[in-house]
Amino acid sequence: MEHNLQQTTSLLARTPSALNALLRDLPETWTMRNEGENTWTVFEVIGHLIHGERADWMPRAKTILEFGESRTFEPFDRLGQRREMQGKSLDQLLDEFARLRSESLTALRGLNLQQADLDRRGQHPALGKVTLSQLLATWAVHDLTHLHQISRIMARQYQDTVGPWSAYLGVLQCGGHSSS
Amino acid sequence: MEHNLQQTTSLLARTPSALNALLRDLPETWTMRNEGENTWTVFEVIGHLIHGERADWMPRAKTILEFGESRTFEPFDRLGQRREMQGKSLDQLLDEFARLRSESLTALRGLNLQQADLDRRGQHPALGKVTLSQLLATWAVHDLTHLHQISRIMARQYQDTVGPWSAYLGVLQCGGHSSS
């Protein structure tokens, strides 16, 4: 399958402003509550997205381009957001995410990737061989998976408030899918 | 449960700009494809949200306040978006949704609802007795259910492009929940 990189980056570029429009200055009922034990708040999800910008997407793309399959990716610390969140407000996290995403996309454009580059393979610690194309597509769908999660975390806060309508609201039937 | 109306309207007010930031000028791969037979595109979801502003939320709120349980709500036409979509672009739908939502919230503020009003009951054609409080909470969670759906519709377009990572992406495990 041909991967249209412009299509991918057009989504990646919009995620920070969409989250900003949805979340900035929203009452904490929506943003600082989770779905129960061992689940994340919206605040924590933004911390996780920040950590991904620093430690996951572009670093792994560079690993593929420099080392191919000869160097396994650093495992991604799924709790790395704890450091990102410390002492920060949601507004600060939203700003930080926007800044880092913009830097990531500038760096990506700077690579001027061609189809042959997208086909290059790297070594994932659990999944085995993956292509640069798959990594970049995953970056975009990872944004969507967390938008999906955010809408569900928020909806849960009104699970009882909607009364009998809960039966009609798909998001309230979503049990979550692994951690997101 | 006490319903904090300001909390509800703060979310309702943000949905149009969040959708605008996410979707405007996005390549049609993301917005004009569905999840398979008898499913919606993102474009169609925005048409549905527009139809809800016209025919569902504020009209039903007014029915409760004027007639209480003595008048059953008009059934909501879940395919009413077809008329809204005809001959329109996604950008036009996004503008229309923002305009109608803003008008709805102005009308809602104009009602100056008190707790006693929120406790008033109406008659839903299928669910039976519901309160105005539940209706307004459902309006907000309905936004979230469609944000949840939109993120899933978009992710599906990259189901194959992400390769083996699909196992890790929660949104791709979501089978949908009834129609949204």
Coordinates of C-alpha atoms in Angstrom, one line a residue:
Chain A
M1 CA 0.0 0.0 0.0
E2 CA 1.4 3.4 -1.0
H3 CA 1.6 5.7 2.0
N4 CA 0.5 9.3 1.4
L5 CA 2.8 11.1 3.8
Q6 CA 1.1 14.5 3.3
Q7 CA -2.2 12.8 4.4
T8 CA -0.5 11.6 7.6
T9 CA 1.2 14.9 8.5
S10 CA -2.0 16.9 7.8
L11 CA -3.6 15.0 10.6
L12 CA -0.6 15.1 12.9
A13 CA -0.4 18.9 12.5
R14 CA -4.1 19.4 13.6
T15 CA -4.1 17.3 16.8
P16 CA -2.6 19.9 19.1
S17 CA -5.1 22.6 18.1
A18 CA -8.1 20.3 18.2
L19 CA -7.1 19.2 21.8
N20 CA -6.5 22.9 22.7
A21 CA -10.0 23.9 21.3
L22 CA -11.6 21.0 23.2
L23 CA -9.8 21.2 26.5
R24 CA -8.3 24.6 27.4
D25 CA -10.1 26.1 30.4
L26 CA -12.6 23.3 30.6
P27 CA -13.8 22.6 34.1
E28 CA -11.7 20.0 35.9
T29 CA -14.6 17.6 36.1
W30 CA -13.9 16.8 32.5
T31 CA -10.1 16.8 32.5
M32 CA -8.9 15.7 36.0
R33 CA -11.0 12.6 36.6
N34 CA -10.2 9.2 35.4
E35 CA -12.3 6.1 34.6
G36 CA -11.5 4.2 37.8
E37 CA -8.4 2.5 39.3
N38 CA -5.4 2.3 37.0
T39 CA -6.9 4.5 34.3
W40 CA -5.8 7.9 33.1
T41 CA -7.2 11.4 33.3
V42 CA -7.3 13.6 30.2
F43 CA -4.5 15.5 31.8
E44 CA -2.4 12.3 31.9
V45 CA -3.2 11.5 28.3
I46 CA -1.7 14.9 27.2
G47 CA 1.4 14.1 29.3
H48 CA 1.6 10.8 27.4
L49 CA 1.4 12.5 24.0
I50 CA 4.2 14.9 25.1
H51 CA 6.3 12.0 26.1
G52 CA 5.7 10.3 22.8
E53 CA 7.0 13.4 21.0
R54 CA 10.2 13.4 23.0
A55 CA 10.9 9.7 23.2
D56 CA 9.0 7.7 20.6
W57 CA 8.1 8.9 17.1
M58 CA 10.9 11.0 15.6
P59 CA 13.6 9.2 17.7
R60 CA 12.4 5.9 16.2
A61 CA 12.2 7.3 12.7
K62 CA 15.8 8.4 13.0
T63 CA 16.8 5.0 14.4
I64 CA 15.4 3.3 11.3
L65 CA 17.1 5.7 8.9
E66 CA 20.5 5.5 10.7
F67 CA 20.6 1.9 11.8
G68 CA 17.9 0.0 9.9
E69 CA 17.1 -3.4 11.5
S70 CA 20.5 -3.6 13.3
R71 CA 19.4 -1.5 16.3
T72 CA 16.2 -2.4 18.2
F73 CA 14.1 0.6 19.2
E74 CA 14.3 1.7 22.8
P75 CA 11.2 0.4 24.6
F76 CA 8.7 3.2 25.1
D77 CA 8.0 4.0 28.7
R78 CA 4.2 4.0 28.9
L79 CA 4.4 5.8 32.2
G80 CA 6.9 8.4 31.0
Q81 CA 4.2 11.0 31.3
R82 CA 4.6 11.2 35.0
R83 CA 7.7 13.3 34.6
E84 CA 6.0 15.5 32.0
M85 CA 3.1 16.2 34.3
Q86 CA 4.9 17.1 37.4
G87 CA 4.0 20.6 38.6
K88 CA 2.3 21.5 35.3
S89 CA -1.2 22.8 34.5
L90 CA -3.2 21.4 31.7
D91 CA -2.7 24.6 29.8
Q92 CA 1.1 24.2 30.1
L93 CA 0.9 20.7 28.8
L94 CA -1.3 21.7 25.8
D95 CA 1.3 24.4 25.0
E96 CA 4.2 22.0 25.4
F97 CA 2.5 19.4 23.2
A98 CA 1.9 22.0 20.4
R99 CA 5.5 23.2 20.5
L100 CA 7.0 19.7 20.5
R101 CA 4.6 18.5 17.7
S102 CA 5.5 21.5 15.6
E103 CA 9.2 20.8 16.1
S104 CA 8.7 17.1 15.2
L105 CA 7.0 18.0 12.0
T106 CA 9.7 20.5 11.0
A107 CA 12.3 17.8 11.6
L108 CA 10.2 15.3 9.6
R109 CA 9.9 17.6 6.6
G110 CA 13.7 18.2 6.9
L111 CA 14.2 14.5 6.2
N112 CA 12.6 14.9 2.7
L113 CA 11.5 11.3 2.8
Q114 CA 11.1 9.3 -0.5
Q115 CA 9.2 6.1 -1.1
A116 CA 12.4 4.1 -0.7
D117 CA 12.9 5.6 2.7
L118 CA 9.4 4.8 3.8
D119 CA 10.0 1.2 2.9
R120 CA 13.1 0.9 5.2
R121 CA 12.7 -1.4 8.1
G122 CA 13.5 -1.2 11.7
Q123 CA 13.4 -3.6 14.6
H124 CA 10.6 -3.2 17.2
P125 CA 11.3 -4.9 20.6
A126 CA 8.0 -6.8 20.6
L127 CA 6.6 -6.5 17.1
G128 CA 9.7 -7.4 15.2
K129 CA 10.3 -5.9 11.7
V130 CA 8.3 -2.7 11.0
T131 CA 8.7 -0.1 8.2
L132 CA 9.2 3.6 8.6
S133 CA 5.9 3.9 6.7
Q134 CA 4.1 1.9 9.4
L135 CA 5.8 3.9 12.2
L136 CA 4.6 7.2 10.7
A137 CA 1.0 5.9 10.1
T138 CA 1.0 4.6 13.7
W139 CA 1.9 8.1 14.9
A140 CA -1.3 9.5 13.4
V141 CA -3.5 6.7 14.5
H142 CA -2.0 6.9 18.0
D143 CA -3.3 10.5 18.1
L144 CA -6.7 9.2 17.1
T145 CA -6.6 6.4 19.7
H146 CA -6.1 9.0 22.4
L147 CA -8.8 11.3 21.1
H148 CA -11.1 8.2 21.2
Q149 CA -9.9 7.6 24.8
I150 CA -10.3 11.3 25.8
S151 CA -13.9 11.4 24.6
R152 CA -14.6 8.2 26.6
I153 CA -13.0 9.4 29.8
M154 CA -15.0 12.6 29.6
A155 CA -18.3 10.9 28.8
R156 CA -17.8 8.6 31.8
Q157 CA -18.0 11.6 34.1
Y158 CA -21.7 12.0 33.1
Q159 CA -22.6 8.3 33.0
D160 CA -25.2 8.8 35.7
T161 CA -26.2 12.3 34.9
V162 CA -27.7 11.3 31.5
G163 CA -30.1 8.9 33.2
P164 CA -31.9 6.4 30.8
W165 CA -30.2 7.9 27.7
S166 CA -27.0 6.0 28.6
A167 CA -28.4 3.1 26.6
Y168 CA -28.3 5.2 23.5
L169 CA -24.8 6.7 23.8
G170 CA -22.2 4.5 22.2
V171 CA -19.3 6.1 24.0
L172 CA -20.7 4.9 27.3
Q173 CA -20.8 1.3 26.0
C174 CA -17.1 1.4 25.2
G175 CA -15.2 -0.7 27.7
G176 CA -11.9 0.7 26.5
H177 CA -9.4 -1.4 24.5
S178 CA -6.3 -2.3 26.5
S179 CA -5.1 0.9 28.0
S180 CA -6.6 3.3 25.6
Chain B
M1 CA -27.2 14.1 41.5
E2 CA -26.8 17.9 41.2
H3 CA -26.3 18.9 37.6
N4 CA -23.7 21.7 37.1
L5 CA -25.1 23.3 34.0
Q6 CA -22.1 25.6 33.5
Q7 CA -20.0 22.4 33.2
T8 CA -22.3 21.1 30.5
T9 CA -22.4 24.2 28.5
S10 CA -18.6 24.7 28.7
L11 CA -18.2 21.5 26.8
L12 CA -21.1 22.2 24.4
A13 CA -19.5 25.5 23.5
R14 CA -16.2 23.9 22.6
T15 CA -17.3 21.1 20.3
P16 CA -17.6 23.1 17.1
S17 CA -14.2 24.7 17.4
A18 CA -12.6 21.4 18.3
L19 CA -14.2 19.7 15.2
N20 CA -13.2 22.7 13.1
A21 CA -9.5 22.5 14.3
L22 CA -9.4 18.8 13.6
L23 CA -11.3 18.6 10.3
R24 CA -11.2 21.7 8.2
D25 CA -9.2 21.2 5.0
L26 CA -8.2 17.7 6.0
P27 CA -7.7 15.4 3.0
E28 CA -10.9 13.6 2.1
T29 CA -9.3 10.2 2.9
W30 CA -10.1 11.1 6.5
T31 CA -13.4 12.8 6.2
M32 CA -15.3 11.3 3.2
R33 CA -14.8 7.5 3.8
N34 CA -16.9 5.4 6.1
E35 CA -16.3 2.2 8.0
G36 CA -18.2 -0.1 5.6
E37 CA -21.8 -0.7 4.5
N38 CA -24.4 1.3 6.5
T39 CA -21.9 3.3 8.4
W40 CA -21.2 7.0 8.3
T41 CA -18.4 9.2 7.0
V42 CA -17.1 12.1 9.2
F43 CA -19.0 14.4 6.8
E44 CA -22.2 12.6 7.6
V45 CA -21.6 12.8 11.4
I46 CA -21.3 16.6 11.2
G47 CA -24.6 16.6 9.2
H48 CA -26.2 14.6 12.0
L49 CA -24.9 17.1 14.7
I50 CA -26.4 19.9 12.7
H51 CA -29.7 18.1 12.5
G52 CA -29.6 17.6 16.3
E53 CA -29.3 21.3 16.8
R54 CA -32.3 22.0 14.7
A55 CA -34.6 19.2 15.7
D56 CA -33.5 17.6 19.0
W57 CA -31.9 19.4 21.9
M58 CA -33.4 22.8 22.3
P59 CA -36.8 21.8 20.8
R60 CA -37.1 19.0 23.3
A61 CA -36.0 21.3 26.2
K62 CA -38.8 23.7 25.2
T63 CA -41.3 20.8 25.0
I64 CA -40.4 19.9 28.6
L65 CA -40.7 23.4 29.9
E66 CA -44.0 24.1 28.1
F67 CA -45.8 20.8 28.3
G68 CA -44.0 18.6 30.9
E69 CA -45.0 15.0 30.6
S70 CA -48.2 15.7 28.7
R71 CA -46.5 15.9 25.3
T72 CA -44.3 13.1 24.0
F73 CA -41.1 14.4 22.2
E74 CA -41.2 14.2 18.4
P75 CA -39.1 11.1 17.5
F76 CA -35.7 12.2 16.3
D77 CA -35.0 11.3 12.6
R78 CA -31.6 9.7 12.8
L79 CA -31.2 10.1 9.0
G80 CA -32.2 13.7 9.1
Q81 CA -28.6 14.6 8.2
R82 CA -29.3 13.7 4.5
R83 CA -31.1 17.0 4.0
E84 CA -28.4 18.9 5.9
M85 CA -25.6 17.5 3.7
Q86 CA -27.1 18.0 0.3
G87 CA -24.9 20.1 -1.9
K88 CA -22.7 21.2 1.0
S89 CA -19.0 21.0 1.6
L90 CA -17.5 19.9 4.9
D91 CA -16.4 23.4 5.5
Q92 CA -19.9 24.7 5.1
L93 CA -21.2 22.0 7.5
L94 CA -18.6 23.0 10.1
D95 CA -19.7 26.7 9.8
E96 CA -23.3 25.8 10.0
F97 CA -22.8 23.6 13.1
A98 CA -20.9 26.4 14.8
R99 CA -23.6 28.9 14.0
L100 CA -26.5 26.7 15.2
R101 CA -24.7 25.6 18.3
S102 CA -24.0 29.2 19.3
E103 CA -27.7 30.1 18.7
S104 CA -28.7 27.1 20.8
L105 CA -26.5 28.1 23.7
T106 CA -27.8 31.7 23.5
A107 CA -31.3 30.4 23.7
L108 CA -30.4 28.1 26.6
R109 CA -28.9 31.0 28.6
G110 CA -32.0 33.0 27.9
L111 CA -34.1 30.4 29.7
N112 CA -32.1 31.2 33.0
L113 CA -32.8 27.7 34.2
Q114 CA -33.0 27.0 38.0
Q115 CA -32.7 23.7 39.7
A116 CA -36.5 23.3 39.8
D117 CA -36.6 23.6 36.0
L118 CA -33.8 21.0 35.6
D119 CA -35.9 18.6 37.6
R120 CA -38.9 18.9 35.4
R121 CA -39.9 15.8 33.4
G122 CA -40.8 15.2 29.9
Q123 CA -42.0 12.1 28.0
H124 CA -39.5 10.3 25.6
P125 CA -41.2 8.2 23.0
A126 CA -39.1 5.1 23.9
L127 CA -37.4 5.8 27.2
G128 CA -40.4 7.1 29.1
K129 CA -39.9 9.8 31.7
V130 CA -36.8 11.8 31.5
T131 CA -35.7 15.1 33.2
L132 CA -34.6 18.3 31.6
S133 CA -31.3 17.8 33.5
Q134 CA -30.8 14.4 31.8
L135 CA -31.6 15.9 28.4
L136 CA -29.0 18.6 28.7
A137 CA -26.4 16.2 30.0
T138 CA -27.1 13.9 27.1
W139 CA -26.6 16.7 24.7
A140 CA -23.0 17.0 25.9
V141 CA -22.3 13.3 26.0
H142 CA -23.9 13.0 22.5
D143 CA -21.1 15.4 21.3
L144 CA -18.5 13.1 22.9
T145 CA -20.1 9.9 21.4
H146 CA -19.6 11.4 18.0
L147 CA -16.1 12.6 18.7
H148 CA -15.4 9.0 19.8
Q149 CA -17.0 7.8 16.5
I150 CA -15.1 10.3 14.3
S151 CA -11.7 9.3 15.8
R152 CA -12.6 5.6 15.0
I153 CA -13.9 6.3 11.5
M154 CA -10.6 8.1 10.7
A155 CA -8.4 5.5 12.3
R156 CA -10.1 2.7 10.3
Q157 CA -8.7 4.4 7.1
Y158 CA -5.2 3.5 8.3
Q159 CA -6.1 0.0 9.6
D160 CA -3.7 -1.7 7.1
T161 CA -1.2 1.2 6.8
V162 CA -0.1 0.8 10.5
G163 CA 0.9 -2.9 9.9
P164 CA 1.6 -4.9 13.1
W165 CA 1.0 -1.9 15.3
S166 CA -2.7 -2.3 14.8
A167 CA -2.7 -4.7 17.8
Y168 CA -1.5 -1.9 20.1
L169 CA -4.0 0.8 18.9
G170 CA -7.1 0.7 21.0
V171 CA -9.2 2.7 18.6
L172 CA -8.8 -0.1 16.0
Q173 CA -10.2 -2.7 18.4
C174 CA -13.4 -0.6 18.8
G175 CA -16.2 -2.4 17.0
G176 CA -18.5 0.6 17.4
H177 CA -21.4 0.6 19.8
S178 CA -24.7 0.6 18.0
S179 CA -24.6 3.3 15.3
S180 CA -21.9 5.5 17.0

